[in-house]
Amino acid sequence: MIHLKMKLLAAATAVLLTACSADPESADTVDADEAAIEHVMDKHSASTPDEAYITHLDLELAVDMAAEVITGTATYDIVNHGKGRIVFDTRGLTIAEVKDADGRVLKHTLGDSTFLGRALMVEIGPEVKRLSIAYRTGAGADALQWLSPQQTGGKRHPFLFTQGQAILTRTWIPIQDSPGIRITYNANVHVPAELMAVMSASNTTTRNAAGNYSFSMLQPIPPYLIALAVGDIEYRNIGPRTGVYAEPELVDKAAKEFADMENMVIAAEELYGPYRWGRYDVIVLPPSFPFGGMENPMLTFATPTILAGDGSLTALIAHELAHSWSGNLVTNATWDDFWLNEGFTVYFEKRICEKIYGQDYAEMLAVLGRQELTRTMHDLKEDGHDADTRLKLDLAGRNPDDGMTDVAYEKGYAFLTLLEAETGREKFDAFLRGYFDAFAFKSMTTEKFLAYLKEELLDPGNVSLDLDAWVYQPGLPANAPVVASHRFALVDSALVRWSSGVPAMELATGDWSTFEWMHFLRGLPTGITTERMAELDKTFGFTASGNAEIAFTWFEQCIANQYEYAYPALSEFLVHVGRRKFLTPLYTALAGTESGMLVARTIYKQARPNYHSVSTHTIDDVLGWQKMTEPVTM
Ligand code: BES
Ligand code: ZN
């Protein structure tokens, strides 16, 4: 594994830029200007794009819901630099055969198994431009969550969805699994006749009687954005370019909830230029989906926990839509540059929301975000992870997922709002629009962004900022713009009144939105008596709230104040919902006391089979689960 060692060495010293020259023969398969492709060293991929890299993927897949296996063939167009081999990432895959375009078998070997999986090395002559890999997924395919009928809304059919970000695509497709790689793809997917398949590509809106579905993604995307969902799914139209897929029980509710989606696309385009992906649809997944949303191109994957009934949690859709520019169009080159995806997206999301819902709304969103950042920074520091409070991360030797925190989102957002404040909104907007245009369908490193920022925005405007402090140092610099909300100021006075003994009933909460309730619940004093918790609950019905954000924030307070009356509902929530953002704080809080740990483990035992690997990976750690249940093997 000499090349891996060399890669690590290179990573330790400097960022290695490898310019890859164009190959005219495969030019018809890629939109991106190949001559301009620069592959940056990625510590989380074994691929060696300086030797050969993929530009297009054709998938032929059969999904066996009963056996929980995907079997198929992945065929790639490649740019071959004649170095004798191409290297793919795999994890847990069984490789049956590798062939060239003429059907000749190509020799392949698998590298050692690490947390990154196993490198698949294929020997290729200089003439090889296309090759295929026949393979099947294994039991530990972490991208995949196979749900039994019981775990779905309808309870009649099984369900499958994939989650690729950050390094999980390699568990269901052999691929060069680096965000610096870009491919177009086509897929033919066979599923049981009673189910429907959708992908992060052009989709049909109707069922195919034979269970055969075809997809194409004509724009080059990074592999973490390849996604598939299979289940009893229906479609509802929202606007000319927008719609929603969900299980039949939920689809009408979802269409109503996301009524603003088309307007969001329009607002986004007005801000930062044309939406380049054709359609924008959302699929609402079963509640075990580990994230709020995932920006799979053309088809955002979303948790049903944003269906509050009043549209109050749809900022999340604005966020995933914004990734169609920041992330999917201009993509972080490595996971160390993750803030380029998320920080920009949080900024963009708030601008969309400001346009549609007004400034009050955007301000409340910003304050809630800052509260989360403050908490995350505090926790990271306390846990000895101060280095993870930098925007530019160093995730060498770690699962990138473990270093992806609110810092990328909210410190990134704070940085961009500072840039806006220093240069003026008009200039900053023009800069961002130009940035998305200039680097469309390309990957971006932090360093390249900073150079572009200086050249295009800071130097011409005579603005000087301590970029090093913002990007490379831990903590939040003192010149971070202050965020404030006058609506929250009213909530704060309600909090003061209630804390001084005024009954909950007498608080003027009549026109509060979800955000105000969240702010109220976060701001409750410590050490609340059971009587006063009960008073709040009786007055506002928090325990029985159908709004997942409100319920979650309330449950945090219930744990902090040991208000055990709410524990059956808390337990029900934790068993039902697999969204990691909710699970981690709740289990962590429970684990803080001996009796709470017991409660947490009892709930987790029941809930764990419902969770995606992304969530179990985190919560196992929180509760010391693996250590407790599995014999230690060396
Ligand atoms: N791309 C992320 C989800 C993600 C991040 C998956 C890192 C895997 C690794 C997505 O866009 C996201 O940020 N989702 C948030 C919602 C958002 C409104 C902050 C979430 O899931 O909570
Ligand atoms: Zn995001």
Coordinates of N, CA, C and O in Angstrom, one line a residue, residues 315-474:
A315 N -37.8 25.9 6.7 CA -36.5 26.5 6.4 C -35.5 25.4 6.0 O -34.5 25.7 5.3
L316 N -35.7 24.2 6.5 CA -34.8 23.1 6.2 C -34.9 22.8 4.7 O -33.8 22.5 4.1
I317 N -36.0 23.0 4.1 CA -36.1 22.8 2.6 C -35.3 23.9 1.9 O -34.6 23.7 1.0
A318 N -35.4 25.1 2.4 CA -34.6 26.2 1.9 C -33.1 25.9 2.0 O -32.3 26.2 1.0
H319 N -32.7 25.3 3.1 CA -31.3 24.9 3.3 C -30.9 23.8 2.2 O -29.9 24.0 1.5
E320 N -31.7 22.8 2.1 CA -31.3 21.7 1.1 C -31.3 22.3 -0.3 O -30.5 21.9 -1.1
L321 N -32.3 23.1 -0.6 CA -32.3 23.7 -1.9 C -31.1 24.6 -2.2 O -30.5 24.5 -3.3
A322 N -30.7 25.3 -1.2 CA -29.5 26.2 -1.3 C -28.3 25.4 -1.7 O -27.4 25.9 -2.4
H323 N -28.2 24.1 -1.2 CA -27.1 23.3 -1.6 C -27.0 23.0 -3.1 O -25.9 22.6 -3.6
S324 N -28.1 23.3 -3.8 CA -28.0 23.1 -5.3 C -27.0 24.1 -5.9 O -26.5 23.9 -7.0
W325 N -26.6 25.1 -5.1 CA -25.5 26.0 -5.5 C -24.3 25.7 -4.6 O -23.3 25.3 -5.1
S326 N -24.4 25.9 -3.3 CA -23.3 25.7 -2.4 C -23.2 24.2 -2.0 O -23.9 23.8 -1.1
G327 N -22.4 23.5 -2.6 CA -22.3 22.0 -2.3 C -22.4 21.2 -3.5 O -21.5 20.5 -3.9
N328 N -23.5 21.3 -4.2 CA -23.7 20.4 -5.4 C -23.1 21.0 -6.6 O -22.7 20.3 -7.5
L329 N -23.1 22.4 -6.7 CA -22.6 23.0 -7.9 C -21.1 23.3 -7.6 O -20.2 22.9 -8.4
V330 N -20.8 24.0 -6.5 CA -19.4 24.2 -6.1 C -19.3 23.4 -4.8 O -19.9 23.6 -3.8
T331 N -18.4 22.4 -4.9 CA -18.3 21.3 -3.9 C -17.1 21.4 -3.1 O -16.0 21.6 -3.7
N332 N -17.2 21.2 -1.8 CA -16.0 21.1 -1.0 C -15.1 20.0 -1.6 O -15.5 18.9 -1.8
A333 N -13.8 20.4 -1.7 CA -12.9 19.4 -2.4 C -12.5 18.2 -1.5 O -12.4 17.1 -2.0
T334 N -12.5 18.5 -0.2 CA -12.3 17.4 0.8 C -13.2 17.7 2.0 O -13.7 18.8 2.1
W335 N -13.3 16.7 2.9 CA -14.2 16.9 4.0 C -13.6 17.9 5.0 O -14.3 18.4 5.8
D336 N -12.3 18.2 4.9 CA -11.7 19.3 5.7 C -12.3 20.6 5.3 O -12.2 21.6 6.1
D337 N -12.8 20.7 4.1 CA -13.3 22.0 3.6 C -14.9 22.0 3.7 O -15.5 22.8 3.0
F338 N -15.4 21.2 4.5 CA -16.9 21.0 4.7 C -17.6 22.3 4.9 O -18.7 22.5 4.5
W339 N -16.9 23.3 5.6 CA -17.6 24.6 5.9 C -18.0 25.3 4.6 O -18.9 26.1 4.6
L340 N -17.2 25.0 3.5 CA -17.6 25.6 2.2 C -18.9 25.2 1.7 O -19.7 25.9 1.1
N341 N -19.3 23.9 2.1 CA -20.6 23.5 1.7 C -21.7 24.0 2.7 O -22.6 24.6 2.3
E342 N -21.4 23.9 4.0 CA -22.5 24.1 5.0 C -22.6 25.6 5.4 O -23.7 26.1 5.5
G343 N -21.4 26.3 5.6 CA -21.5 27.7 6.0 C -22.2 28.5 4.9 O -23.0 29.3 5.2
F344 N -21.8 28.3 3.7 CA -22.4 29.0 2.6 C -23.9 28.7 2.5 O -24.7 29.6 2.2
T345 N -24.2 27.4 2.7 CA -25.6 27.0 2.6 C -26.5 27.6 3.7 O -27.6 28.1 3.5
V346 N -26.0 27.7 4.9 CA -26.7 28.4 6.0 C -27.0 29.8 5.7 O -28.0 30.4 5.9
Y347 N -25.9 30.5 5.2 CA -26.1 31.9 4.8 C -27.2 32.0 3.7 O -28.1 32.8 3.8
F348 N -27.1 31.2 2.7 CA -28.0 31.3 1.5 C -29.4 30.9 2.0 O -30.4 31.6 1.6
E349 N -29.5 29.9 2.8 CA -30.8 29.5 3.4 C -31.5 30.7 4.1 O -32.7 30.9 3.9
K350 N -30.7 31.4 4.9 CA -31.4 32.5 5.6 C -31.8 33.7 4.7 O -32.8 34.4 4.9
R351 N -31.0 33.8 3.6 CA -31.4 34.8 2.6 C -32.7 34.5 1.9 O -33.5 35.3 1.6
I352 N -32.8 33.2 1.6 CA -34.1 32.7 1.0 C -35.2 32.9 1.9 O -36.3 33.5 1.5
C353 N -35.0 32.6 3.2 CA -36.1 32.7 4.2 C -36.5 34.2 4.4 O -37.6 34.5 4.6
E354 N -35.4 35.0 4.4 CA -35.7 36.5 4.6 C -36.6 37.0 3.4 O -37.5 37.7 3.6
K355 N -36.3 36.5 2.2 CA -37.1 36.9 1.0 C -38.5 36.5 1.2 O -39.5 37.2 0.8
I356 N -38.7 35.3 1.6 CA -40.1 34.7 1.6 C -40.8 35.0 2.9 O -42.0 35.3 2.9
Y357 N -40.2 34.9 4.0 CA -40.9 35.0 5.3 C -40.5 36.3 6.1 O -41.1 36.6 7.1
G358 N -39.6 37.1 5.5 CA -39.3 38.4 6.2 C -38.1 38.3 7.1 O -37.6 37.3 7.5
Q359 N -37.7 39.5 7.5 CA -36.5 39.7 8.3 C -36.7 39.1 9.7 O -35.7 38.5 10.2
D360 N -37.8 39.3 10.3 CA -38.0 38.8 11.7 C -37.7 37.3 11.7 O -37.0 36.8 12.6
Y361 N -38.2 36.6 10.7 CA -38.1 35.1 10.7 C -36.6 34.8 10.5 O -36.0 33.9 11.3
A362 N -35.9 35.5 9.6 CA -34.5 35.2 9.4 C -33.7 35.5 10.6 O -32.7 34.8 10.9
E363 N -34.0 36.6 11.3 CA -33.3 36.9 12.5 C -33.5 35.9 13.6 O -32.5 35.5 14.3
M364 N -34.7 35.4 13.8 CA -34.9 34.3 14.8 C -34.1 33.1 14.4 O -33.4 32.5 15.3
L365 N -34.1 32.8 13.2 CA -33.3 31.6 12.7 C -31.8 31.8 13.0 O -31.1 30.9 13.5
A366 N -31.3 33.0 12.8 CA -29.9 33.3 13.1 C -29.6 33.2 14.5 O -28.5 32.7 14.9
V367 N -30.5 33.7 15.4 CA -30.2 33.6 16.8 C -30.2 32.2 17.3 O -29.3 31.7 18.1
L368 N -31.2 31.4 16.8 CA -31.2 30.0 17.2 C -29.9 29.3 16.8 O -29.4 28.5 17.5
G369 N -29.5 29.6 15.6 CA -28.2 29.0 15.1 C -27.0 29.4 16.0 O -26.2 28.6 16.3
R370 N -27.0 30.7 16.4 CA -25.9 31.1 17.2 C -25.9 30.4 18.5 O -24.8 30.1 19.1
Q371 N -27.1 30.2 19.1 CA -27.2 29.5 20.4 C -26.6 28.1 20.2 O -25.8 27.6 21.1
E372 N -26.9 27.4 19.1 CA -26.4 26.1 18.8 C -24.8 26.1 18.7 O -24.1 25.2 19.2
L373 N -24.3 27.2 18.1 CA -22.9 27.3 17.9 C -22.2 27.4 19.3 O -21.2 26.8 19.5
T374 N -22.8 28.3 20.1 CA -22.2 28.6 21.4 C -22.1 27.3 22.2 O -21.1 26.9 22.8
R375 N -23.2 26.5 22.1 CA -23.2 25.3 22.9 C -22.2 24.3 22.3 O -21.5 23.6 23.1
T376 N -22.2 24.1 21.0 CA -21.2 23.2 20.4 C -19.8 23.5 20.7 O -19.0 22.7 21.0
M377 N -19.5 24.8 20.6 CA -18.1 25.3 20.8 C -17.7 24.9 22.3 O -16.6 24.4 22.5
H378 N -18.6 25.2 23.2 CA -18.4 24.9 24.6 C -18.1 23.4 24.8 O -17.2 23.0 25.4
D379 N -19.0 22.6 24.2 CA -18.9 21.1 24.4 C -17.6 20.6 23.8 O -16.9 19.7 24.4
L380 N -17.3 21.1 22.6 CA -16.1 20.6 21.9 C -14.8 20.9 22.7 O -13.9 20.1 22.9
K381 N -14.8 22.1 23.3 CA -13.7 22.6 24.1 C -13.6 21.7 25.3 O -12.5 21.2 25.6
E382 N -14.7 21.5 25.9 CA -14.7 20.7 27.2 C -14.3 19.2 26.9 O -13.6 18.6 27.7
D383 N -14.6 18.7 25.7 CA -14.2 17.3 25.4 C -12.8 17.3 24.7 O -12.4 16.2 24.2
G384 N -12.1 18.4 24.8 CA -10.7 18.3 24.2 C -10.7 18.4 22.7 O -9.7 17.9 22.1
H385 N -11.7 18.8 22.1 CA -11.8 18.9 20.6 C -11.8 20.3 20.1 O -12.4 20.6 19.1
D386 N -11.0 21.2 20.8 CA -11.0 22.6 20.4 C -10.6 22.7 18.9 O -11.0 23.6 18.2
A387 N -9.7 21.8 18.4 CA -9.3 21.9 17.0 C -10.4 21.8 16.1 O -10.4 22.3 15.0
D388 N -11.5 21.1 16.5 CA -12.7 21.0 15.6 C -13.5 22.2 15.6 O -14.6 22.3 14.9
T389 N -13.1 23.3 16.3 CA -13.9 24.5 16.2 C -13.3 25.5 15.2 O -13.7 26.6 15.1
R390 N -12.3 24.9 14.4 CA -11.8 25.7 13.3 C -12.7 25.5 12.0 O -13.3 24.4 11.9
L391 N -12.7 26.5 11.2 CA -13.5 26.2 9.9 C -12.8 25.2 9.1 O -13.4 24.2 8.6
K392 N -11.5 25.4 8.8 CA -10.8 24.4 8.0 C -10.4 23.3 9.0 O -9.7 23.5 10.0
L393 N -10.9 22.1 8.7 CA -10.7 21.0 9.6 C -9.5 20.2 9.3 O -9.0 20.3 8.2
D394 N -9.0 19.4 10.2 CA -8.1 18.3 9.9 C -8.6 17.0 10.4 O -8.5 16.7 11.5
L395 N -9.2 16.3 9.4 CA -9.9 15.1 9.8 C -9.1 13.8 9.5 O -9.6 12.7 9.4
A396 N -7.8 14.0 9.3 CA -6.9 12.9 9.0 C -7.1 11.8 10.0 O -7.1 12.0 11.2
G397 N -7.2 10.5 9.5 CA -7.3 9.4 10.4 C -8.6 9.2 11.1 O -8.8 8.3 12.0
R398 N -9.5 10.1 10.8 CA -10.8 10.0 11.5 C -12.0 9.8 10.5 O -11.8 10.3 9.3
N399 N -13.1 9.3 10.9 CA -14.2 9.3 10.1 C -14.7 10.7 10.0 O -15.0 11.4 11.0
P400 N -14.8 11.3 8.8 CA -15.1 12.7 8.6 C -16.4 13.1 9.3 O -16.5 14.2 9.9
D401 N -17.3 12.1 9.4 CA -18.6 12.4 10.0 C -18.4 12.8 11.5 O -19.2 13.6 12.0
D402 N -17.3 12.4 12.1 CA -17.1 12.7 13.6 C -16.7 14.1 13.8 O -16.8 14.7 14.9
G403 N -16.2 14.8 12.7 CA -15.7 16.1 12.9 C -16.7 17.2 12.3 O -16.4 18.4 12.3
M404 N -17.8 16.7 11.7 CA -18.7 17.6 11.1 C -19.7 18.1 12.1 O -20.7 17.4 12.4
T405 N -19.6 19.3 12.5 CA -20.4 19.8 13.6 C -21.0 21.1 13.2 O -20.8 21.6 12.1
D406 N -21.8 21.7 14.1 CA -22.4 23.1 13.9 C -21.3 24.1 13.6 O -21.7 25.2 13.0
V407 N -20.1 23.9 13.9 CA -19.1 24.9 13.6 C -19.0 25.2 12.1 O -19.1 26.4 11.7
A408 N -19.0 24.2 11.3 CA -19.0 24.5 9.8 C -20.2 25.3 9.4 O -20.1 26.2 8.6
Y409 N -21.3 25.0 10.0 CA -22.6 25.7 9.7 C -22.6 27.1 10.2 O -22.8 28.0 9.4
E410 N -22.4 27.2 11.5 CA -22.8 28.5 12.1 C -21.6 29.4 12.2 O -21.7 30.6 12.2
K411 N -20.4 28.9 12.4 CA -19.2 29.8 12.4 C -19.0 30.2 10.9 O -18.7 31.3 10.6
G412 N -19.2 29.2 10.0 CA -19.2 29.6 8.6 C -20.2 30.7 8.2 O -19.9 31.6 7.6
Y413 N -21.4 30.5 8.8 CA -22.4 31.6 8.5 C -22.0 32.9 9.1 O -22.1 34.0 8.5
A414 N -21.4 32.9 10.3 CA -21.0 34.1 11.0 C -19.9 34.8 10.1 O -19.9 36.0 9.9
F415 N -19.0 34.0 9.6 CA -17.9 34.5 8.8 C -18.5 35.2 7.5 O -18.2 36.3 7.2
L416 N -19.5 34.6 6.9 CA -20.1 35.2 5.7 C -20.9 36.4 6.0 O -20.9 37.4 5.2
T417 N -21.6 36.4 7.2 CA -22.3 37.6 7.5 C -21.3 38.8 7.8 O -21.6 39.9 7.5
L418 N -20.1 38.4 8.3 CA -19.1 39.5 8.5 C -18.7 40.0 7.2 O -18.5 41.2 7.0
L419 N -18.4 39.1 6.2 CA -18.0 39.6 4.9 C -19.1 40.5 4.3 O -18.8 41.5 3.7
E420 N -20.3 40.1 4.5 CA -21.5 40.9 4.0 C -21.4 42.3 4.7 O -21.5 43.3 4.0
A421 N -21.3 42.3 6.0 CA -21.3 43.6 6.7 C -20.1 44.5 6.3 O -20.3 45.7 6.2
E422 N -19.0 43.8 6.1 CA -17.8 44.6 5.7 C -17.8 45.2 4.3 O -17.2 46.2 4.0
T423 N -18.5 44.5 3.4 CA -18.4 44.9 2.0 C -19.7 45.4 1.5 O -19.8 46.0 0.4
G424 N -20.8 45.2 2.2 CA -22.1 45.7 1.8 C -22.8 44.5 1.1 O -22.2 43.8 0.3
R425 N -24.1 44.5 1.2 CA -24.9 43.4 0.7 C -24.8 43.3 -0.8 O -24.7 42.2 -1.4
E426 N -24.8 44.4 -1.5 CA -24.9 44.4 -2.9 C -23.6 43.8 -3.5 O -23.7 42.9 -4.4
K427 N -22.5 44.2 -3.0 CA -21.2 43.7 -3.5 C -21.0 42.2 -3.1 O -20.5 41.4 -3.9
F428 N -21.5 41.9 -1.9 CA -21.3 40.6 -1.5 C -22.2 39.6 -2.3 O -21.7 38.5 -2.7
D429 N -23.4 40.0 -2.6 CA -24.3 39.2 -3.4 C -23.7 39.0 -4.8 O -23.7 37.9 -5.4
A430 N -23.1 40.1 -5.4 CA -22.5 40.0 -6.7 C -21.3 39.0 -6.7 O -21.1 38.2 -7.6
F431 N -20.6 39.1 -5.6 CA -19.4 38.2 -5.4 C -19.9 36.8 -5.3 O -19.3 35.9 -6.0
L432 N -20.9 36.5 -4.5 CA -21.3 35.1 -4.4 C -21.9 34.6 -5.7 O -21.6 33.4 -6.1
R433 N -22.6 35.4 -6.4 CA -23.2 34.9 -7.7 C -22.0 34.6 -8.7 O -22.0 33.6 -9.3
G434 N -21.0 35.5 -8.7 CA -19.9 35.3 -9.5 C -19.1 34.0 -9.1 O -18.6 33.3 -10.0
Y435 N -19.0 33.8 -7.9 CA -18.3 32.6 -7.3 C -19.0 31.3 -7.8 O -18.4 30.4 -8.3
F436 N -20.4 31.3 -7.7 CA -21.1 30.1 -8.1 C -20.9 29.8 -9.6 O -20.9 28.7 -10.1
D437 N -20.9 30.9 -10.4 CA -20.7 30.8 -11.8 C -19.3 30.4 -12.2 O -19.1 29.5 -13.0
A438 N -18.4 31.0 -11.6 CA -17.0 30.7 -11.9 C -16.6 29.3 -11.6 O -15.7 28.7 -12.3
F439 N -17.1 28.7 -10.5 CA -16.7 27.4 -10.1 C -17.8 26.4 -10.2 O -17.7 25.3 -9.6
A440 N -18.8 26.6 -11.1 CA -19.9 25.7 -11.2 C -19.3 24.3 -11.7 O -18.5 24.2 -12.6
F441 N -19.8 23.3 -11.0 CA -19.4 21.9 -11.3 C -17.9 21.6 -11.1 O -17.3 20.8 -11.7
K442 N -17.4 22.4 -10.1 CA -16.0 22.2 -9.8 C -15.9 22.0 -8.2 O -16.9 22.3 -7.5
S443 N -14.7 21.6 -7.8 CA -14.6 21.5 -6.4 C -13.7 22.6 -5.9 O -13.0 23.2 -6.7
M444 N -13.8 22.9 -4.6 CA -13.2 24.1 -4.1 C -12.5 23.7 -2.7 O -13.1 23.1 -1.9
T445 N -11.3 24.2 -2.6 CA -10.6 24.1 -1.4 C -10.7 25.4 -0.6 O -11.0 26.5 -1.2
T446 N -10.5 25.4 0.7 CA -10.5 26.6 1.5 C -9.5 27.6 1.0 O -9.8 28.8 0.9
E447 N -8.3 27.1 0.6 CA -7.3 28.0 0.2 C -7.6 28.7 -1.1 O -7.4 29.9 -1.3
K448 N -8.2 27.9 -2.0 CA -8.6 28.5 -3.3 C -9.7 29.6 -3.1 O -9.7 30.6 -3.7
F449 N -10.6 29.3 -2.2 CA -11.7 30.2 -1.9 C -11.1 31.5 -1.3 O -11.5 32.6 -1.7
L450 N -10.2 31.4 -0.4 CA -9.6 32.6 0.2 C -8.9 33.4 -0.8 O -9.0 34.7 -0.8
A451 N -8.2 32.8 -1.7 CA -7.5 33.5 -2.7 C -8.5 34.3 -3.6 O -8.3 35.5 -3.9
Y452 N -9.6 33.6 -4.0 CA -10.6 34.2 -4.8 C -11.3 35.4 -4.1 O -11.6 36.4 -4.6
L453 N -11.5 35.1 -2.8 CA -12.2 36.1 -1.9 C -11.3 37.4 -1.9 O -11.9 38.5 -2.0
K454 N -10.0 37.2 -1.7 CA -9.2 38.4 -1.6 C -9.2 39.2 -2.9 O -9.3 40.4 -2.9
E455 N -9.0 38.4 -4.0 CA -8.8 39.0 -5.3 C -10.1 39.7 -5.8 O -10.1 40.8 -6.3
E456 N -11.2 39.1 -5.5 CA -12.5 39.6 -6.1 C -13.3 40.5 -5.2 O -14.1 41.3 -5.7
L457 N -13.1 40.4 -3.9 CA -13.9 41.1 -3.0 C -13.1 42.0 -2.0 O -13.4 43.2 -1.9
L458 N -12.2 41.4 -1.3 CA -11.6 42.2 -0.2 C -10.6 43.2 -0.7 O -10.7 44.4 -0.4
D459 N -9.7 42.8 -1.6 CA -8.7 43.8 -2.1 C -9.3 44.9 -2.9 O -9.1 46.1 -2.6
P460 N -10.2 44.6 -3.8 CA -10.9 45.8 -4.6 C -11.6 46.7 -3.6 O -11.7 47.9 -3.9
G461 N -12.2 46.1 -2.5 CA -13.0 47.0 -1.6 C -12.1 47.6 -0.5 O -12.7 48.2 0.4
N462 N -10.8 47.3 -0.5 CA -9.9 47.8 0.5 C -10.3 47.3 1.9 O -10.2 48.0 2.9
V463 N -10.8 46.1 1.9 CA -11.3 45.5 3.2 C -10.2 44.6 3.7 O -9.7 43.7 3.0
S464 N -9.8 44.7 4.9 CA -8.8 43.8 5.5 C -9.4 43.1 6.7 O -10.0 43.7 7.6
L465 N -9.2 41.8 6.7 CA -9.8 41.0 7.8 C -8.8 40.0 8.3 O -7.9 39.5 7.5
D466 N -8.9 39.6 9.5 CA -8.0 38.5 10.0 C -8.5 37.2 9.5 O -9.2 36.4 10.3
L467 N -8.3 36.8 8.3 CA -8.8 35.6 7.7 C -8.2 34.4 8.5 O -8.9 33.4 8.7
D468 N -7.0 34.5 8.9 CA -6.4 33.4 9.6 C -7.1 33.0 10.9 O -7.4 31.8 11.1
A469 N -7.5 34.0 11.6 CA -8.2 33.8 12.9 C -9.6 33.1 12.5 O -10.0 32.2 13.2
W470 N -10.2 33.6 11.5 CA -11.6 33.0 11.2 C -11.5 31.6 10.7 O -12.3 30.8 11.0
V471 N -10.5 31.3 9.9 CA -10.5 30.1 9.1 C -9.6 29.0 9.8 O -10.0 27.8 9.8
Y472 N -8.5 29.4 10.3 CA -7.5 28.4 10.8 C -7.4 28.3 12.3 O -6.7 27.5 12.8
Q473 N -8.0 29.3 13.0 CA -7.9 29.2 14.5 C -9.2 28.8 15.1 O -10.3 29.0 14.6
P474 N -9.1 28.2 16.3 CA -10.3 27.7 17.0 C -11.1 28.9 17.6 O -10.6 30.0 17.7

